[in-house]
C-alpha cells in the first residue's frame, strides 16, 4: 500500500544542509502495523510528515495506493490527507471550544461532499466503541489525557482512512492510559487498519507487528 523509493529530505538552516532522511526504501502492506523507532533527531517525524503528505521529500518517490504523492501539488496532497489519512499526535490537538463530538466530526468539515448525518452516526459509533459515549458533550478540558487521546483516535478514524499515522501518541500519557491507547491501536490493527506509529519506547514498539530503526535518516535494521 505504501512504497518509499530512495527518499531524501534535506533542510537548509542558516546556510547549512541538514540531511534528515538519507535514502529510505520502505514498503508497508495493507493491514500492517509498523513501528518506527530511533533516537531524537534520527528523522522519525520527518518521515511521518512525508507519509502524511504534510511535507515533500527533496528526492525520491512516495507511492500511496498507486498514487505518486511525492509528485502532487498542495491541493492534491490535501485531498489525499482528507481521503486516505488519519493523524494522531503526542499533544492530542483537540479544539478546546468544541465538544468531544464536534471535535470528532471536524474531518467532515474538510470534505468536498460532506454527509453530516452519516458522519455523526459514525462518530457516535466510534466514541461508543472507544468507551467515551458518556463524554460526548463534554469539552476537552473535562477529559483525562487518556480520554483525550482516545477522542483524537476517533477523530482520526472518522473518514475511514486507509492509513493511520501516529507520532509518539503515548508521549504525554501515564502508563495505564498509554497501555489503553496501545491496546486500542492493536484492536484496530486486528480489524484490518493499517498503522504507522513513531515511538522511542521499545515496550510500545513491541506491540506493533514490524519495527524499523532509524539512525541519521537511514533504516538500520528491520525485524519481524
Ligand atoms: N523544519 C526543519 N528545519 C530544519 N531542520 C529540521 C526541520 N525539521 C527537522 N529538522 C532536523 O532534521 C533532523 C531530523 O528531525 P526529526 O525528523 O524531527 O527527528 P525525530 O522526530 O526522530 O526526533 C534533525 O536534525 C532536526 O533538527
Ligand atoms: Mg519527532
Coordinates of N, CA and C and ligand atoms in Angstrom, one line a residue:
X1 N 0.8 -1.2 0.0 CA 0.0 0.0 0.0 C 0.8 1.3 0.0
X2 N 2.0 1.2 0.8 CA 2.9 2.3 0.8 C 4.2 1.9 0.2
X3 N 4.8 2.7 -0.7 CA 6.2 2.3 -1.2 C 7.0 3.6 -1.2
X4 N 8.1 3.6 -0.5 CA 9.1 4.7 -0.5 C 10.3 4.2 -1.2
X5 N 10.7 5.0 -2.2 CA 11.9 4.7 -3.0 C 12.9 5.8 -2.9
X6 N 14.1 5.4 -2.3 CA 15.2 6.3 -2.2 C 14.8 7.7 -1.8
X7 N 14.2 7.8 -0.7 CA 13.7 9.0 -0.2 C 14.8 9.8 0.6
X8 N 14.9 11.1 0.2 CA 15.8 12.0 0.8 C 15.1 13.3 1.3
X9 N 15.5 13.8 2.4 CA 14.9 15.1 2.8 C 16.1 15.9 3.4
X10 N 16.4 17.0 2.8 CA 17.4 17.9 3.2 C 16.8 19.3 3.6
X11 N 17.1 19.7 4.8 CA 16.7 21.0 5.2 C 17.9 22.0 5.1
X12 N 17.6 23.2 4.8 CA 18.7 24.2 4.8 C 18.4 25.1 6.0
X13 N 19.4 25.2 6.8 CA 19.2 26.1 8.0 C 20.4 26.9 8.3
X14 N 20.3 28.2 8.3 CA 21.5 29.0 8.5 C 22.6 28.7 7.5
X15 N 22.3 28.4 6.3 CA 23.3 28.1 5.3 C 23.8 26.7 5.3
X16 N 23.4 25.9 6.4 CA 23.9 24.6 6.5 C 22.8 23.6 5.9
X17 N 23.3 22.5 5.3 CA 22.4 21.4 4.9 C 22.2 20.4 6.1
X18 N 21.0 20.1 6.4 CA 20.7 19.1 7.4 C 20.1 17.9 6.7
X19 N 20.7 16.8 6.6 CA 20.2 15.6 5.9 C 19.3 14.8 6.8
X20 N 18.1 15.1 6.9 CA 17.2 14.5 7.8 C 16.8 13.0 7.4
X21 N 16.7 12.8 6.1 CA 16.5 11.5 5.6 C 17.5 11.2 4.4
X22 N 18.1 10.0 4.5 CA 19.2 9.7 3.6 C 19.0 8.4 2.8
X23 N 18.0 8.4 2.0 CA 17.8 7.2 1.1 C 17.0 6.1 1.8
X24 N 15.7 6.4 2.1 CA 14.8 5.5 2.7 C 14.1 4.7 1.7
X25 N 14.2 3.3 1.7 CA 13.4 2.4 0.9 C 12.5 1.7 1.9
X26 N 11.2 1.7 1.7 CA 10.3 1.0 2.6 C 9.0 0.6 2.0
X27 N 8.5 -0.6 2.3 CA 7.2 -1.0 1.9 C 6.4 -1.3 3.1
X28 N 5.1 -0.8 3.1 CA 4.2 -1.1 4.2 C 2.9 -1.7 3.5
X29 N 2.6 -2.9 3.9 CA 1.5 -3.6 3.2 C 0.2 -3.2 3.9
X30 N -0.9 -3.4 3.1 CA -2.2 -3.1 3.7 C -2.5 -3.9 4.9
X31 N -3.0 -3.3 6.0 CA -3.2 -4.1 7.2 C -2.0 -4.2 8.1
X32 N -0.9 -3.7 7.7 CA 0.3 -3.8 8.5 C 0.3 -2.8 9.7
X33 N 1.0 -3.2 10.8 CA 1.2 -2.3 11.9 C 2.7 -2.1 12.1
X34 N 3.2 -1.0 11.7 CA 4.6 -0.7 11.6 C 5.0 0.3 12.7
X35 N 6.0 0.0 13.5 CA 6.6 1.0 14.4 C 7.9 1.5 13.9
X36 N 8.1 2.8 14.0 CA 9.4 3.4 13.6 C 10.0 3.9 14.9
X37 N 11.2 3.4 15.2 CA 12.0 3.8 16.4 C 13.2 4.5 16.0
X38 N 13.8 5.2 16.9 CA 15.1 5.9 16.7 C 15.3 7.0 17.7
X39 N 16.5 7.4 17.9 CA 16.8 8.5 18.8 C 16.2 9.8 18.3
X40 N 16.2 10.7 19.2 CA 15.8 12.1 18.9 C 16.7 12.6 17.8
X41 N 16.0 13.2 16.8 CA 16.8 13.7 15.6 C 17.1 12.8 14.5
X42 N 16.7 11.5 14.7 CA 17.0 10.5 13.7 C 16.2 10.6 12.4
X43 N 15.1 11.4 12.4 CA 14.3 11.6 11.2 C 12.9 11.0 11.3
X44 N 12.5 10.6 12.5 CA 11.2 9.9 12.6 C 10.0 10.8 12.2
X45 N 10.0 12.0 12.7 CA 8.9 12.9 12.4 C 9.0 13.4 11.0
X46 N 10.2 13.6 10.5 CA 10.3 14.0 9.1 C 9.7 12.9 8.2
X47 N 10.0 11.7 8.5 CA 9.4 10.5 7.7 C 7.9 10.5 7.8
X48 N 7.4 10.6 9.1 CA 6.0 10.5 9.3 C 5.3 11.7 8.6
X49 N 5.9 12.9 8.6 CA 5.2 14.0 7.9 C 5.2 13.8 6.4
X50 N 6.2 13.2 5.8 CA 6.1 12.9 4.4 C 5.1 11.8 4.1
X51 N 5.0 10.8 5.0 CA 4.0 9.8 4.8 C 2.6 10.4 4.9
X52 N 2.5 11.4 5.8 CA 1.2 12.1 6.0 C 0.9 13.2 4.9
X53 N 1.7 13.3 3.9 CA 1.5 14.3 2.9 C 1.5 15.7 3.4
X54 N 2.2 15.9 4.6 CA 2.3 17.2 5.2 C 3.6 17.9 4.7
X55 N 4.5 17.1 4.2 CA 5.8 17.6 3.7 C 6.2 16.8 2.5
X56 N 7.1 17.3 1.7 CA 7.5 16.6 0.5 C 9.0 16.2 0.6
X57 N 9.3 15.1 0.0 CA 10.8 14.7 0.0 C 11.6 15.6 -0.9
X58 N 12.9 15.8 -0.6 CA 13.7 16.5 -1.5 C 14.0 15.7 -2.8
X59 N 14.1 14.4 -2.6 CA 14.3 13.5 -3.7 C 13.7 12.2 -3.4
X60 N 13.3 11.4 -4.4 CA 12.8 10.1 -4.2 C 11.3 10.1 -4.3
X61 N 10.7 8.9 -4.3 CA 9.2 8.8 -4.5 C 8.5 8.2 -3.4
X62 N 7.3 8.7 -3.2 CA 6.3 8.1 -2.2 C 5.0 7.8 -3.0
X63 N 4.8 6.5 -3.0 CA 3.6 6.0 -3.6 C 2.6 5.5 -2.6
X64 N 1.4 6.0 -2.6 CA 0.3 5.5 -1.6 C -0.9 5.0 -2.5
X65 N -1.2 3.8 -2.3 CA -2.3 3.2 -3.0 C -2.2 3.5 -4.5
X66 N -1.0 3.3 -5.1 CA -0.8 3.5 -6.5 C -0.6 5.0 -7.0
X67 N -0.7 5.9 -6.0 CA -0.6 7.3 -6.4 C 0.7 7.9 -5.9
X68 N 1.3 8.7 -6.8 CA 2.6 9.3 -6.5 C 2.4 10.6 -5.7
X69 N 2.3 10.4 -4.4 CA 2.1 11.6 -3.5 C 3.2 12.6 -3.6
X70 N 4.5 12.1 -3.8 CA 5.6 12.9 -3.8 C 5.6 13.9 -5.0
X71 N 4.8 13.6 -6.0 CA 4.7 14.5 -7.2 C 3.5 15.4 -7.2
X72 N 2.7 15.4 -6.2 CA 1.5 16.1 -6.2 C 1.7 17.6 -5.8
X73 N 0.8 18.4 -6.3 CA 0.8 19.8 -5.8 C 0.0 19.9 -4.4
X74 N 0.0 21.1 -3.8 CA -0.6 21.2 -2.5 C -2.1 20.8 -2.4
X75 N -2.9 21.1 -3.4 CA -4.3 20.8 -3.4 C -4.5 19.3 -3.5
X76 N -3.7 18.6 -4.4 CA -3.9 17.2 -4.5 C -3.4 16.5 -3.2
X77 N -2.3 17.0 -2.6 CA -1.8 16.4 -1.3 C -2.9 16.6 -0.2
X78 N -3.6 17.7 -0.2 CA -4.5 17.9 0.9 C -5.7 17.0 0.7
X79 N -6.1 16.8 -0.6 CA -7.1 15.8 -0.9 C -6.8 14.4 -0.4
X80 N -5.5 14.0 -0.6 CA -5.0 12.7 -0.2 C -5.1 12.7 1.4
X81 N -4.7 13.8 2.0 CA -4.8 13.8 3.5 C -6.3 13.5 4.0
X82 N -7.2 14.2 3.4 CA -8.6 14.1 3.8 C -9.2 12.7 3.5
X83 N -8.8 12.2 2.4 CA -9.4 10.9 1.9 C -8.8 9.7 2.4
X84 N -7.5 9.7 2.6 CA -6.7 8.5 2.9 C -6.1 8.4 4.3
X85 N -5.9 9.6 4.9 CA -5.0 9.6 6.1 C -5.7 10.1 7.4
X86 N -5.3 9.4 8.5 CA -5.8 9.9 9.8 C -4.5 10.1 10.6
X87 N -4.5 11.1 11.5 CA -3.4 11.5 12.3 C -3.7 11.5 13.8
X88 N -2.8 11.0 14.6 CA -2.8 11.3 16.0 C -1.4 11.7 16.4
X89 N -1.4 12.7 17.4 CA -0.2 13.3 17.8 C 0.0 13.2 19.3
X90 N 1.2 13.5 19.8 CA 1.5 13.4 21.2 C 0.6 14.3 22.0
X91 N 0.4 15.5 21.4 CA -0.4 16.5 22.2 C -1.9 16.6 21.8
X92 N -2.4 15.6 21.3 CA -3.8 15.4 21.0 C -4.4 16.4 20.0
X93 N -4.2 17.7 20.1 CA -4.7 18.6 19.1 C -6.2 18.7 19.0
X94 N -6.9 18.6 20.2 CA -8.4 18.8 20.1 C -8.6 20.3 20.3
X95 N -9.7 20.8 19.7 CA -10.0 22.2 19.9 C -10.8 22.4 21.2
X96 N -10.3 23.3 22.1 CA -10.9 23.4 23.4 C -12.4 23.9 23.4
X97 N -12.8 24.7 22.4 CA -14.1 25.3 22.5 C -15.2 24.3 21.9
X98 N -14.8 23.2 21.3 CA -15.7 22.3 20.7 C -15.9 21.1 21.7
X99 N -17.1 20.5 21.7 CA -17.3 19.3 22.4 C -16.6 18.2 21.8
X100 N -16.5 17.0 22.6 CA -15.9 15.8 22.1 C -16.5 15.4 20.7
X101 N -17.8 15.4 20.7 CA -18.5 15.0 19.4 C -18.1 16.0 18.3
X102 N -18.1 17.3 18.5 CA -17.8 18.2 17.5 C -16.3 18.1 17.0
X103 N -15.5 17.8 18.0 CA -14.1 17.6 17.6 C -13.9 16.3 16.7
X104 N -14.6 15.3 17.1 CA -14.5 14.0 16.3 C -15.1 14.3 14.9
X105 N -16.1 15.2 14.8 CA -16.7 15.5 13.5 C -15.9 16.4 12.6
X106 N -14.8 17.0 13.1 CA -14.0 18.0 12.4 C -13.6 17.6 11.0
X107 N -13.1 16.3 10.8 CA -12.6 16.0 9.5 C -13.7 16.1 8.4
X108 N -14.9 16.0 8.8 CA -16.0 16.0 7.9 C -16.2 17.4 7.3
X109 N -15.7 18.4 8.0 CA -15.8 19.8 7.5 C -14.9 20.0 6.3
X110 N -13.9 19.3 6.2 CA -13.0 19.5 5.1 C -13.3 18.6 3.9
X111 N -14.4 17.9 4.0 CA -14.8 17.0 2.8 C -15.5 17.8 1.8
X112 N -15.2 17.5 0.5 CA -15.9 18.2 -0.6 C -17.3 17.9 -0.6
X113 N -17.7 16.7 -0.3 CA -19.2 16.3 -0.3 C -19.5 15.8 1.1
X114 N -19.7 16.7 2.1 CA -20.0 16.3 3.4 C -21.4 15.6 3.6
X115 N -21.4 14.6 4.4 CA -22.7 13.9 4.7 C -22.7 13.9 6.3
X116 N -23.3 15.0 6.8 CA -23.2 15.2 8.3 C -23.9 14.1 9.1
X117 N -25.1 13.7 8.5 CA -25.8 12.7 9.3 C -25.1 11.4 9.4
X118 N -24.5 10.9 8.3 CA -23.8 9.7 8.3 C -22.5 9.8 9.2
X119 N -21.9 11.0 9.1 CA -20.7 11.3 9.9 C -21.0 11.2 11.4
X120 N -22.1 11.8 11.7 CA -22.5 11.9 13.1 C -22.8 10.4 13.7
X121 N -23.5 9.7 12.9 CA -23.7 8.3 13.3 C -22.4 7.6 13.5
X122 N -21.5 7.8 12.6 CA -20.2 7.1 12.6 C -19.4 7.6 13.8
X123 N -19.4 8.9 14.1 CA -18.7 9.5 15.2 C -19.3 8.9 16.5
X124 N -20.6 8.8 16.6 CA -21.2 8.2 17.9 C -20.8 6.7 18.0
X125 N -20.8 6.0 16.9 CA -20.4 4.6 17.0 C -18.9 4.5 17.4
X126 N -18.1 5.3 16.9 CA -16.6 5.3 17.2 C -16.4 5.6 18.7
X127 N -17.1 6.7 19.2 CA -17.0 7.1 20.6 C -17.5 6.0 21.5
X128 N -18.5 5.4 21.1 CA -19.1 4.3 21.9 C -18.1 3.2 22.0
X129 N -17.5 2.8 20.9 CA -16.5 1.7 20.9 C -15.3 2.0 21.7
X130 N -14.9 3.3 21.7 CA -13.7 3.7 22.4 C -14.0 4.0 23.9
X131 N -15.3 3.8 24.3 CA -15.6 4.0 25.7 C -15.8 5.4 26.1
X132 N -16.2 6.3 25.2 CA -16.3 7.7 25.5 C -17.8 8.2 25.3
X133 N -18.7 7.3 25.2 CA -20.1 7.8 24.8 C -20.6 8.7 25.9
X134 N -20.2 8.5 27.2 CA -20.7 9.3 28.3 C -20.0 10.7 28.3
X135 N -19.0 10.9 27.5 CA -18.3 12.2 27.5 C -18.5 13.0 26.2
X136 N -19.5 12.6 25.4 CA -19.7 13.1 24.1 C -19.9 14.6 24.0
X137 N -20.7 15.1 25.0 CA -21.0 16.6 25.0 C -20.1 17.4 25.9
X138 N -19.0 16.7 26.4 CA -18.1 17.4 27.3 C -17.0 18.1 26.5
X139 N -16.4 19.1 27.1 CA -15.3 19.8 26.4 C -14.0 19.1 26.8
X140 N -12.9 19.3 25.9 CA -11.7 18.6 26.2 C -11.1 18.9 27.6
X141 N -11.3 20.1 28.1 CA -10.7 20.4 29.5 C -11.3 19.5 30.6
X142 N -12.4 18.8 30.3 CA -13.0 18.0 31.3 C -12.6 16.5 31.2
X143 N -11.7 16.2 30.2 CA -11.3 14.9 30.0 C -9.9 14.6 30.5
X144 N -9.6 13.4 30.8 CA -8.2 13.0 31.2 C -7.4 12.8 29.9
X145 N -6.1 12.8 30.0 CA -5.2 12.6 28.9 C -5.5 11.4 28.0
X146 N -5.8 10.3 28.7 CA -6.1 9.1 28.0 C -7.4 9.2 27.2
X147 N -8.4 9.9 27.8 CA -9.6 10.1 27.1 C -9.4 11.0 26.0
X148 N -8.6 12.0 26.1 CA -8.3 13.0 25.0 C -7.7 12.2 23.8
X149 N -6.7 11.4 24.1 CA -6.1 10.7 23.0 C -7.1 9.7 22.4
X150 N -7.9 9.1 23.2 CA -8.9 8.2 22.5 C -9.9 9.0 21.7
X151 N -10.3 10.2 22.1 CA -11.1 11.0 21.3 C -10.4 11.4 20.0
X152 N -9.1 11.7 20.1 CA -8.3 12.0 18.9 C -8.2 10.9 17.9
X153 N -8.2 9.7 18.5 CA -8.2 8.5 17.6 C -9.5 8.4 16.9
X154 N -10.6 8.6 17.6 CA -12.0 8.6 17.0 C -12.0 9.6 15.8
X155 N -11.5 10.8 16.1 CA -11.5 11.8 15.1 C -10.6 11.4 13.9
X156 N -9.5 10.8 14.1 CA -8.6 10.3 13.0 C -9.3 9.2 12.2
X157 N -10.2 8.5 12.8 CA -10.9 7.4 12.1 C -12.1 7.8 11.4
X158 N -12.6 9.0 11.6 CA -13.9 9.4 11.1 C -14.1 9.1 9.6
X159 N -13.1 9.5 8.8 CA -13.2 9.4 7.4 C -12.7 8.1 6.9
X160 N -12.6 7.1 7.8 CA -12.2 5.7 7.4 C -10.9 5.7 6.6
X161 N -9.8 6.3 7.2 CA -8.6 6.4 6.5 C -7.9 5.1 6.2
X162 N -7.3 5.0 5.0 CA -6.6 3.8 4.6 C -5.4 3.6 5.6
X163 N -4.9 4.7 6.0 CA -3.6 4.7 6.8 C -3.8 5.6 8.0
X164 N -3.5 5.0 9.2 CA -3.5 5.8 10.4 C -2.0 6.1 10.9
X165 N -1.7 7.4 11.0 CA -0.3 7.8 11.4 C -0.3 8.3 12.8
X166 N 0.7 7.9 13.6 CA 0.7 8.3 15.0 C 2.1 8.7 15.4
X167 N 2.3 9.9 15.8 CA 3.6 10.4 16.2 C 3.7 10.5 17.7
X168 N 4.4 9.5 18.3 CA 4.5 9.5 19.8 C 3.2 9.6 20.5
X169 N 2.2 8.8 20.2 CA 0.8 9.1 20.7 C 0.7 8.9 22.2
X170 N 1.7 8.2 22.8 CA 1.6 7.9 24.3 C 2.6 8.8 25.0
X171 N 3.2 9.7 24.3 CA 4.3 10.5 24.9 C 3.9 11.4 26.1
X172 N 2.6 11.8 26.1 CA 2.1 12.6 27.2 C 1.2 11.9 28.2
X173 N 1.2 10.5 28.1 CA 0.2 9.8 28.9 C 0.9 9.0 30.1
X174 N 0.2 8.8 31.2 CA 0.7 7.9 32.2 C 0.6 6.5 31.7
X175 N 1.3 5.6 32.4 CA 1.5 4.2 31.8 C 0.2 3.5 31.6
X176 N -0.8 3.7 32.5 CA -2.1 3.0 32.3 C -2.8 3.5 31.1
X177 N -2.9 4.8 30.9 CA -3.6 5.4 29.7 C -2.8 5.0 28.4
X178 N -1.5 5.0 28.5 CA -0.7 4.6 27.4 C -1.0 3.2 27.0
X179 N -1.1 2.3 28.0 CA -1.5 0.9 27.7 C -2.9 0.8 27.0
X180 N -3.8 1.6 27.5 CA -5.2 1.6 26.9 C -5.1 2.1 25.4
X181 N -4.3 3.1 25.2 CA -4.2 3.6 23.8 C -3.6 2.6 22.9
X182 N -2.5 1.9 23.4 CA -1.9 0.9 22.5 C -2.8 -0.3 22.3
X183 N -3.5 -0.7 23.4 CA -4.5 -1.8 23.2 C -5.5 -1.4 22.1
X184 N -5.9 -0.2 22.1 CA -6.9 0.2 21.1 C -6.3 0.2 19.7
X185 N -5.1 0.6 19.6 CA -4.4 0.6 18.3 C -4.3 -0.9 17.8
X186 N -3.9 -1.8 18.7 CA -3.8 -3.2 18.4 C -5.1 -3.8 17.9
X187 N -6.2 -3.4 18.6 CA -7.5 -3.8 18.2 C -7.9 -3.4 16.8
X188 N -7.6 -2.1 16.5 CA -7.8 -1.5 15.2 C -7.0 -2.3 14.2
X189 N -5.8 -2.6 14.5 CA -5.0 -3.4 13.6 C -5.6 -4.8 13.3
X190 N -6.1 -5.4 14.4 CA -6.8 -6.7 14.2 C -8.0 -6.6 13.3
X191 N -8.6 -5.5 13.3 CA -9.7 -5.2 12.4 C -9.3 -4.8 11.0
X192 N -8.0 -4.8 10.8 CA -7.5 -4.5 9.4 C -7.0 -3.2 9.1
X193 N -6.9 -2.3 10.2 CA -6.4 -0.9 10.0 C -4.9 -0.9 9.7
X194 N -4.4 -0.3 8.7 CA -3.0 -0.1 8.5 C -2.5 1.1 9.4
X195 N -1.5 0.9 10.2 CA -1.0 1.8 11.2 C 0.5 2.0 11.1
X196 N 1.0 3.3 11.0 CA 2.4 3.5 11.2 C 2.6 4.4 12.4
X197 N 3.3 3.9 13.4 CA 3.5 4.5 14.7 C 4.9 4.9 14.9
X198 N 5.2 6.2 15.3 CA 6.5 6.6 15.7 C 6.6 6.6 17.2
X199 N 7.7 6.0 17.8 CA 7.8 5.9 19.2 C 9.3 5.8 19.5
X200 N 9.7 6.3 20.7 CA 11.1 5.9 21.1 C 11.1 5.0 22.3
X201 N 9.9 4.4 22.5 CA 9.7 3.5 23.6 C 9.6 2.1 23.1
X202 N 10.6 1.2 23.4 CA 10.7 -0.1 22.8 C 9.5 -1.0 23.3
X203 N 9.0 -0.7 24.5 CA 7.9 -1.5 25.0 C 6.7 -1.3 24.1
X204 N 6.5 -0.1 23.7 CA 5.4 0.3 22.8 C 5.6 -0.3 21.4
X205 N 6.8 -0.2 20.9 CA 7.1 -0.7 19.6 C 6.9 -2.2 19.5
X206 N 7.2 -2.9 20.7 CA 7.0 -4.4 20.7 C 5.5 -4.8 20.4
X207 N 4.6 -3.9 20.6 CA 3.2 -4.2 20.4 C 2.8 -4.2 18.9
X208 N 3.7 -3.5 18.1 CA 3.5 -3.5 16.7 C 3.9 -4.8 16.0
X209 N 3.6 -4.9 14.7 CA 3.9 -6.2 14.0 C 5.3 -6.2 13.5
X210 N 5.7 -5.0 13.1 CA 7.1 -4.9 12.5 C 7.7 -3.6 13.1
X211 N 9.0 -3.6 13.3 CA 9.7 -2.4 13.8 C 10.9 -2.1 12.8
X212 N 11.0 -0.8 12.5 CA 12.3 -0.4 11.8 C 12.9 0.6 12.8
X213 N 14.3 0.7 12.7 CA 15.0 1.6 13.5 C 15.7 2.6 12.5
X214 N 15.5 3.9 12.9 CA 16.2 4.9 12.1 C 17.4 5.5 12.8
X215 N 18.4 5.8 12.1 CA 19.6 6.4 12.7 C 20.1 7.3 11.6
X216 N 20.3 8.6 11.9 CA 20.8 9.6 10.9 C 20.1 9.5 9.6
X217 N 18.7 9.3 9.6 CA 17.9 9.3 8.4 C 18.1 8.1 7.6
X218 N 18.7 7.0 8.1 CA 18.7 5.7 7.4 C 18.0 4.7 8.2
X219 N 17.5 3.6 7.5 CA 16.9 2.5 8.2 C 18.1 1.5 8.6
X220 N 18.2 1.3 9.9 CA 19.3 0.4 10.4 C 19.0 -1.1 10.3
X221 N 17.9 -1.5 10.8 CA 17.6 -2.9 10.9 C 16.1 -3.1 10.9
X222 N 15.6 -4.1 10.2 CA 14.2 -4.4 10.2 C 14.1 -5.7 10.9
X223 N 13.0 -5.9 11.7 CA 12.8 -7.1 12.4 C 11.3 -7.4 12.3
X224 N 11.0 -8.7 12.2 CA 9.6 -9.1 12.1 C 8.9 -9.0 13.5
Ligands
LIG1 N1 11.9 22.2 9.6 C1 13.1 21.9 9.8 N2 14.2 22.7 9.5 C2 15.4 22.4 9.7 N3 15.8 21.2 10.3 C3 14.9 20.3 10.6 C4 13.5 20.6 10.4 N4 12.8 19.6 10.9 C5 13.6 18.7 11.3 N5 14.9 19.1 11.2 C6 16.2 18.4 11.5 O1 16.1 17.1 10.9 C7 16.6 16.1 11.7 C8 15.5 15.0 11.9 O2 14.5 15.6 12.7 P1 13.1 14.9 13.1 O3 12.6 14.2 11.9 O4 12.3 15.8 13.9 O5 13.7 13.7 14.1 P2 12.9 12.9 15.2 O6 11.5 13.0 15.0 O7 13.5 11.5 15.1 O8 13.4 13.5 16.6 C9 17.1 16.8 13.0 O9 18.5 17.1 12.8 C10 16.3 18.1 13.0 O10 17.0 19.1 13.7
LIG2 MG1 9.9 13.7 16.4

